[in-house]
Amino acid sequence: LPLYVLMWPTFLRRGSFDFLWGIQRYIGVFDSPVTTMAFKNTMMLALSVATVGTILFFVMSYASLRTSLAGRRALEVLSWAPVAAPGIVLSVGFLWGIYTVPGAKLLYGTVALMAIPTLIEAIPLGMRAMNGGMVQIAAELEEAGRMSGASWLATVRRVLIPLMAPTLISVWLLVFLWGTRATLVIMFLYVPSSRTVSLLMSQGGGAFTLGAVMAVITVSIAIVLQVLAGKMRRVMGASS
């Protein structure tokens, strides 16, 4: 239903349904250098946050649940901290840091800088999802690998990661979707050349229908990725 509500206005022409007119709108989106750049920036932001985030959340979850390191409980508590900070506060904080840390101004307006607060904001979601998969795998499986003579790294690579593959894919997809919708957390960190689809839509995108078209395309990409991720989870679950 939400997708239908978004899609319906994109096929309206003077109040009546026109399929060909709607198709031309979707094709015309990629004729604009502004919207094309916005989609490119969105994909770069979401892919970088999802990939780095999945690795980071795996390490954090392993340290919290599988080790006896001092401070592992504090790590679990601190992973909830971004919930208490609104996204726009993080954005203002990073903007302030840019102008106070020497040399940091060079990062202003880059996708790399925008990815950092987006990743921080996604920590609670990513950690909860990763922990849910980690606790389902018995620690005895790793201990059996170590008893068989495998090193710690080999045990993680050949035992834990294959069993965690469905969870890793799910976390990657969740964080990717989180990156595509990031708006407030990067509100003060972008320049016109680094605007994302969400920022462009929040500014009106030039027209309501253009914003709806970009929203439908973004949601469609998310649906395709979700279907592919579901198939990969089933394949890897069957193989493990």
mmCIF file of C-alpha atoms in Angstrom:
data_model
loop_
_atom_site.group_PDB
_atom_site.id
_atom_site.type_symbol
_atom_site.label_atom_id
_atom_site.label_comp_id
_atom_site.label_asym_id
_atom_site.label_seq_id
_atom_site.Cartn_x
_atom_site.Cartn_y
_atom_site.Cartn_z
ATOM 1 C CA LEU A 1 0.000 0.000 0.000
ATOM 2 C CA PRO A 2 2.714 2.621 0.783
ATOM 3 C CA LEU A 3 4.433 1.813 -2.533
ATOM 4 C CA TYR A 4 1.092 2.168 -4.341
ATOM 5 C CA VAL A 5 0.489 5.568 -2.711
ATOM 6 C CA LEU A 6 3.917 6.710 -3.902
ATOM 7 C CA MET A 7 3.564 5.256 -7.378
ATOM 8 C CA TRP A 8 0.033 6.440 -8.226
ATOM 9 C CA PRO A 9 0.822 10.212 -8.516
ATOM 10 C CA THR A 10 3.746 9.489 -10.841
ATOM 11 C CA PHE A 11 1.365 8.156 -13.496
ATOM 12 C CA LEU A 12 -1.126 11.030 -13.300
ATOM 13 C CA ARG A 13 -1.326 13.610 -16.065
ATOM 14 C CA ARG A 14 -3.770 16.433 -15.521
ATOM 15 C CA GLY A 15 -5.650 14.311 -13.009
ATOM 16 C CA SER A 16 -6.008 11.206 -15.189
ATOM 17 C CA PHE A 17 -3.955 7.998 -15.351
ATOM 18 C CA ASP A 18 -1.413 7.907 -18.185
ATOM 19 C CA PHE A 19 0.944 4.931 -18.190
ATOM 20 C CA LEU A 20 3.259 6.169 -20.977
ATOM 21 C CA TRP A 21 3.529 9.582 -19.345
ATOM 22 C CA GLY A 22 4.559 7.912 -16.097
ATOM 23 C CA ILE A 23 7.213 5.782 -17.812
ATOM 24 C CA GLN A 24 8.646 8.922 -19.396
ATOM 25 C CA ARG A 25 8.905 10.473 -15.948
ATOM 26 C CA TYR A 26 10.922 7.533 -14.643
ATOM 27 C CA ILE A 27 13.224 7.626 -17.660
ATOM 28 C CA GLY A 28 13.526 11.394 -17.408
ATOM 29 C CA VAL A 29 14.832 11.191 -13.846
ATOM 30 C CA PHE A 30 18.149 9.860 -15.137
ATOM 31 C CA ASP A 31 18.363 12.579 -17.782
ATOM 32 C CA SER A 32 18.900 15.149 -15.035
ATOM 33 C CA PRO A 33 22.511 15.424 -13.821
ATOM 34 C CA VAL A 34 21.246 16.492 -10.381
ATOM 35 C CA THR A 35 19.142 13.373 -9.760
ATOM 36 C CA THR A 36 21.729 11.096 -11.376
ATOM 37 C CA MET A 37 24.397 12.445 -9.036
ATOM 38 C CA ALA A 38 22.003 12.073 -6.086
ATOM 39 C CA PHE A 39 21.448 8.375 -6.867
ATOM 40 C CA LYS A 40 25.189 7.852 -7.297
ATOM 41 C CA ASN A 41 25.935 9.505 -3.957
ATOM 42 C CA THR A 42 23.189 7.485 -2.260
ATOM 43 C CA MET A 43 24.578 4.193 -3.549
ATOM 44 C CA MET A 44 28.137 5.150 -2.536
ATOM 45 C CA LEU A 45 26.974 6.159 0.941
ATOM 46 C CA ALA A 46 24.782 3.107 1.500
ATOM 47 C CA LEU A 47 27.333 0.604 0.141
ATOM 48 C CA SER A 48 30.200 2.021 2.206
ATOM 49 C CA VAL A 49 28.154 2.212 5.415
ATOM 50 C CA ALA A 50 26.741 -1.304 4.918
ATOM 51 C CA THR A 51 30.114 -2.929 4.160
ATOM 52 C CA VAL A 52 32.159 -1.180 6.855
ATOM 53 C CA GLY A 53 29.281 -1.443 9.321
ATOM 54 C CA THR A 54 28.827 -5.192 8.879
ATOM 55 C CA ILE A 55 32.513 -5.798 9.578
ATOM 56 C CA LEU A 56 32.497 -3.399 12.536
ATOM 57 C CA PHE A 57 29.344 -4.863 14.083
ATOM 58 C CA PHE A 58 30.703 -8.389 13.724
ATOM 59 C CA VAL A 59 33.883 -7.425 15.577
ATOM 60 C CA MET A 60 31.940 -5.553 18.267
ATOM 61 C CA SER A 61 29.475 -8.398 18.726
ATOM 62 C CA TYR A 62 32.264 -10.988 18.908
ATOM 63 C CA ALA A 63 34.169 -8.907 21.469
ATOM 64 C CA SER A 64 31.032 -8.446 23.548
ATOM 65 C CA LEU A 65 29.709 -12.023 23.487
ATOM 66 C CA ARG A 66 32.658 -14.288 22.755
ATOM 67 C CA THR A 67 35.591 -12.822 24.686
ATOM 68 C CA SER A 68 36.477 -12.021 28.280
ATOM 69 C CA LEU A 69 37.997 -8.653 27.466
ATOM 70 C CA ALA A 70 37.746 -5.981 30.119
ATOM 71 C CA GLY A 71 35.129 -3.449 29.130
ATOM 72 C CA ARG A 72 33.103 -5.748 26.912
ATOM 73 C CA ARG A 73 29.971 -4.953 28.927
ATOM 74 C CA ALA A 74 30.664 -1.242 28.519
ATOM 75 C CA LEU A 75 30.879 -1.819 24.765
ATOM 76 C CA GLU A 76 27.386 -3.308 24.805
ATOM 77 C CA VAL A 77 26.041 -0.361 26.796
ATOM 78 C CA LEU A 78 27.780 2.223 24.606
ATOM 79 C CA SER A 79 26.256 0.666 21.499
ATOM 80 C CA TRP A 80 22.941 2.104 22.687
ATOM 81 C CA ALA A 81 24.336 5.654 23.012
ATOM 82 C CA PRO A 82 23.391 6.829 19.481
ATOM 83 C CA VAL A 83 19.724 6.266 20.365
ATOM 84 C CA ALA A 84 19.935 9.153 22.834
ATOM 85 C CA ALA A 85 21.386 11.574 20.267
ATOM 86 C CA PRO A 86 19.040 12.859 17.547
ATOM 87 C CA GLY A 87 20.476 12.656 14.061
ATOM 88 C CA ILE A 88 20.593 16.404 13.613
ATOM 89 C CA VAL A 89 22.634 16.715 16.829
ATOM 90 C CA LEU A 90 25.208 14.299 15.407
ATOM 91 C CA SER A 91 25.290 16.339 12.216
ATOM 92 C CA VAL A 92 25.884 19.595 14.100
ATOM 93 C CA GLY A 93 28.542 17.902 16.241
ATOM 94 C CA PHE A 94 30.469 16.715 13.197
ATOM 95 C CA LEU A 95 30.118 20.154 11.591
ATOM 96 C CA TRP A 96 31.594 21.719 14.724
ATOM 97 C CA GLY A 97 34.390 19.157 14.705
ATOM 98 C CA ILE A 98 35.243 19.964 11.092
ATOM 99 C CA TYR A 99 35.928 23.596 11.962
ATOM 100 C CA THR A 100 37.872 22.834 15.138
ATOM 101 C CA VAL A 101 40.076 19.897 14.103
ATOM 102 C CA PRO A 102 43.024 20.987 11.926
ATOM 103 C CA GLY A 103 42.795 19.655 8.378
ATOM 104 C CA ALA A 104 39.293 18.266 8.831
ATOM 105 C CA LYS A 105 37.813 20.903 6.517
ATOM 106 C CA LEU A 106 39.156 18.901 3.588
ATOM 107 C CA LEU A 107 36.520 16.250 4.327
ATOM 108 C CA TYR A 108 33.594 18.667 4.318
ATOM 109 C CA GLY A 109 30.989 17.761 1.710
ATOM 110 C CA THR A 110 32.468 14.332 0.945
ATOM 111 C CA VAL A 111 30.538 11.070 1.043
ATOM 112 C CA ALA A 112 33.247 9.674 3.325
ATOM 113 C CA LEU A 113 32.446 12.261 6.003
ATOM 114 C CA MET A 114 28.705 11.721 5.610
ATOM 115 C CA ALA A 115 29.211 7.984 6.074
ATOM 116 C CA ILE A 116 30.704 8.344 9.564
ATOM 117 C CA PRO A 117 27.656 9.795 11.407
ATOM 118 C CA THR A 118 25.378 7.559 9.344
ATOM 119 C CA LEU A 119 27.334 4.541 10.557
ATOM 120 C CA ILE A 120 27.274 5.773 14.159
ATOM 121 C CA GLU A 121 23.501 6.214 13.998
ATOM 122 C CA ALA A 122 23.130 2.644 12.688
ATOM 123 C CA ILE A 123 25.138 1.035 15.527
ATOM 124 C CA PRO A 124 22.134 0.152 17.771
ATOM 125 C CA LEU A 125 20.294 -1.524 14.894
ATOM 126 C CA GLY A 126 23.347 -3.328 13.538
ATOM 127 C CA MET A 127 24.543 -4.537 16.939
ATOM 128 C CA ARG A 128 21.135 -5.911 17.961
ATOM 129 C CA ALA A 129 20.788 -7.789 14.672
ATOM 130 C CA MET A 130 24.357 -9.136 14.837
ATOM 131 C CA ASN A 131 24.003 -10.191 18.479
ATOM 132 C CA GLY A 132 20.820 -12.067 17.608
ATOM 133 C CA GLY A 133 22.744 -14.230 15.162
ATOM 134 C CA MET A 134 25.843 -14.580 17.335
ATOM 135 C CA VAL A 135 24.017 -15.975 20.389
ATOM 136 C CA GLN A 136 22.417 -18.715 18.268
ATOM 137 C CA ILE A 137 25.807 -20.265 17.512
ATOM 138 C CA ALA A 138 27.234 -22.313 20.347
ATOM 139 C CA ALA A 139 30.716 -21.335 21.500
ATOM 140 C CA GLU A 140 31.530 -25.055 21.698
ATOM 141 C CA LEU A 141 31.800 -25.140 17.893
ATOM 142 C CA GLU A 142 34.698 -22.698 18.014
ATOM 143 C CA GLU A 143 36.253 -24.598 20.901
ATOM 144 C CA ALA A 144 36.059 -27.808 18.865
ATOM 145 C CA GLY A 145 37.897 -26.098 16.030
ATOM 146 C CA ARG A 146 40.618 -24.901 18.380
ATOM 147 C CA MET A 147 40.942 -28.389 19.892
ATOM 148 C CA SER A 148 41.400 -29.753 16.372
ATOM 149 C CA GLY A 149 44.490 -27.602 15.966
ATOM 150 C CA ALA A 150 43.054 -24.616 14.072
ATOM 151 C CA SER A 151 44.204 -21.133 15.003
ATOM 152 C CA TRP A 152 41.763 -18.543 16.332
ATOM 153 C CA LEU A 153 41.660 -16.764 12.984
ATOM 154 C CA ALA A 154 41.124 -20.015 11.087
ATOM 155 C CA THR A 155 38.324 -21.000 13.454
ATOM 156 C CA VAL A 156 36.548 -17.681 12.935
ATOM 157 C CA ARG A 157 37.042 -17.820 9.167
ATOM 158 C CA ARG A 158 36.100 -21.487 8.619
ATOM 159 C CA VAL A 159 33.569 -22.099 11.401
ATOM 160 C CA LEU A 160 31.977 -18.921 12.704
ATOM 161 C CA ILE A 161 31.685 -16.793 9.569
ATOM 162 C CA PRO A 162 30.048 -19.538 7.409
ATOM 163 C CA LEU A 163 27.494 -20.159 10.152
ATOM 164 C CA MET A 164 26.951 -16.419 10.553
ATOM 165 C CA ALA A 165 26.585 -15.831 6.797
ATOM 166 C CA PRO A 166 22.760 -15.468 6.798
ATOM 167 C CA THR A 167 22.994 -12.981 9.674
ATOM 168 C CA LEU A 168 25.821 -11.072 7.995
ATOM 169 C CA ILE A 169 23.729 -10.721 4.837
ATOM 170 C CA SER A 170 20.720 -9.539 6.840
ATOM 171 C CA VAL A 171 22.790 -6.985 8.751
ATOM 172 C CA TRP A 172 24.360 -5.725 5.519
ATOM 173 C CA LEU A 173 20.937 -5.255 3.970
ATOM 174 C CA LEU A 174 19.537 -3.507 7.054
ATOM 175 C CA VAL A 175 22.434 -1.073 7.233
ATOM 176 C CA PHE A 176 22.309 -0.503 3.464
ATOM 177 C CA LEU A 177 18.656 0.496 3.711
ATOM 178 C CA TRP A 178 19.512 2.681 6.694
ATOM 179 C CA GLY A 179 22.091 4.465 4.558
ATOM 180 C CA THR A 180 19.637 5.144 1.729
ATOM 181 C CA ARG A 181 17.264 6.956 4.090
ATOM 182 C CA ALA A 182 19.826 9.013 6.041
ATOM 183 C CA THR A 183 18.696 12.641 6.073
ATOM 184 C CA LEU A 184 18.956 14.563 9.358
ATOM 185 C CA VAL A 185 22.275 13.011 10.345
ATOM 186 C CA ILE A 186 23.948 14.418 7.197
ATOM 187 C CA MET A 187 21.891 17.607 6.938
ATOM 188 C CA PHE A 188 24.824 19.956 7.672
ATOM 189 C CA LEU A 189 27.578 17.904 6.067
ATOM 190 C CA TYR A 190 26.757 17.927 2.365
ATOM 191 C CA VAL A 191 27.399 20.254 -0.544
ATOM 192 C CA PRO A 192 25.300 20.422 -3.740
ATOM 193 C CA SER A 193 27.553 17.884 -5.473
ATOM 194 C CA SER A 194 27.190 15.337 -2.629
ATOM 195 C CA ARG A 195 23.425 15.479 -2.100
ATOM 196 C CA THR A 196 21.703 12.133 -1.723
ATOM 197 C CA VAL A 197 18.224 11.112 -2.865
ATOM 198 C CA SER A 198 16.808 11.553 0.641
ATOM 199 C CA LEU A 199 18.213 15.086 0.878
ATOM 200 C CA LEU A 200 16.920 15.947 -2.581
ATOM 201 C CA MET A 201 13.444 14.679 -1.683
ATOM 202 C CA SER A 202 13.476 16.574 1.622
ATOM 203 C CA GLN A 203 14.113 19.760 -0.365
ATOM 204 C CA GLY A 204 11.200 19.037 -2.699
ATOM 205 C CA GLY A 205 13.276 17.595 -5.502
ATOM 206 C CA GLY A 206 11.956 20.333 -7.760
ATOM 207 C CA ALA A 207 8.399 18.979 -7.679
ATOM 208 C CA PHE A 208 6.247 16.566 -5.705
ATOM 209 C CA THR A 209 6.034 14.068 -8.567
ATOM 210 C CA LEU A 210 9.814 14.056 -9.021
ATOM 211 C CA GLY A 211 10.234 13.293 -5.334
ATOM 212 C CA ALA A 212 7.683 10.482 -5.631
ATOM 213 C CA VAL A 213 9.502 9.041 -8.663
ATOM 214 C CA MET A 214 12.832 9.019 -6.793
ATOM 215 C CA ALA A 215 11.152 7.421 -3.777
ATOM 216 C CA VAL A 216 9.634 4.647 -5.912
ATOM 217 C CA ILE A 217 12.999 3.920 -7.563
ATOM 218 C CA THR A 218 14.744 3.795 -4.178
ATOM 219 C CA VAL A 219 12.093 1.476 -2.705
ATOM 220 C CA SER A 220 12.259 -0.755 -5.806
ATOM 221 C CA ILE A 221 16.038 -1.108 -5.409
ATOM 222 C CA ALA A 222 15.501 -2.032 -1.753
ATOM 223 C CA ILE A 223 12.916 -4.681 -2.697
ATOM 224 C CA VAL A 224 15.233 -6.243 -5.286
ATOM 225 C CA LEU A 225 18.084 -6.361 -2.777
ATOM 226 C CA GLN A 226 15.808 -7.898 -0.168
ATOM 227 C CA VAL A 227 14.736 -10.652 -2.568
ATOM 228 C CA LEU A 228 18.353 -11.372 -3.516
ATOM 229 C CA ALA A 229 19.412 -11.367 0.136
ATOM 230 C CA GLY A 230 16.602 -13.801 0.975
ATOM 231 C CA LYS A 231 17.770 -16.210 -1.729
ATOM 232 C CA MET A 232 21.381 -15.944 -0.548
ATOM 233 C CA ARG A 233 20.340 -16.615 3.051
ATOM 234 C CA ARG A 234 18.438 -19.742 2.015
ATOM 235 C CA VAL A 235 21.332 -21.035 -0.078
ATOM 236 C CA MET A 236 23.914 -20.408 2.639
ATOM 237 C CA GLY A 237 21.619 -21.757 5.330
ATOM 238 C CA ALA A 238 21.159 -24.982 3.378
ATOM 239 C CA SER A 239 24.897 -25.343 2.730
ATOM 240 C CA SER A 240 25.810 -24.815 6.381
#
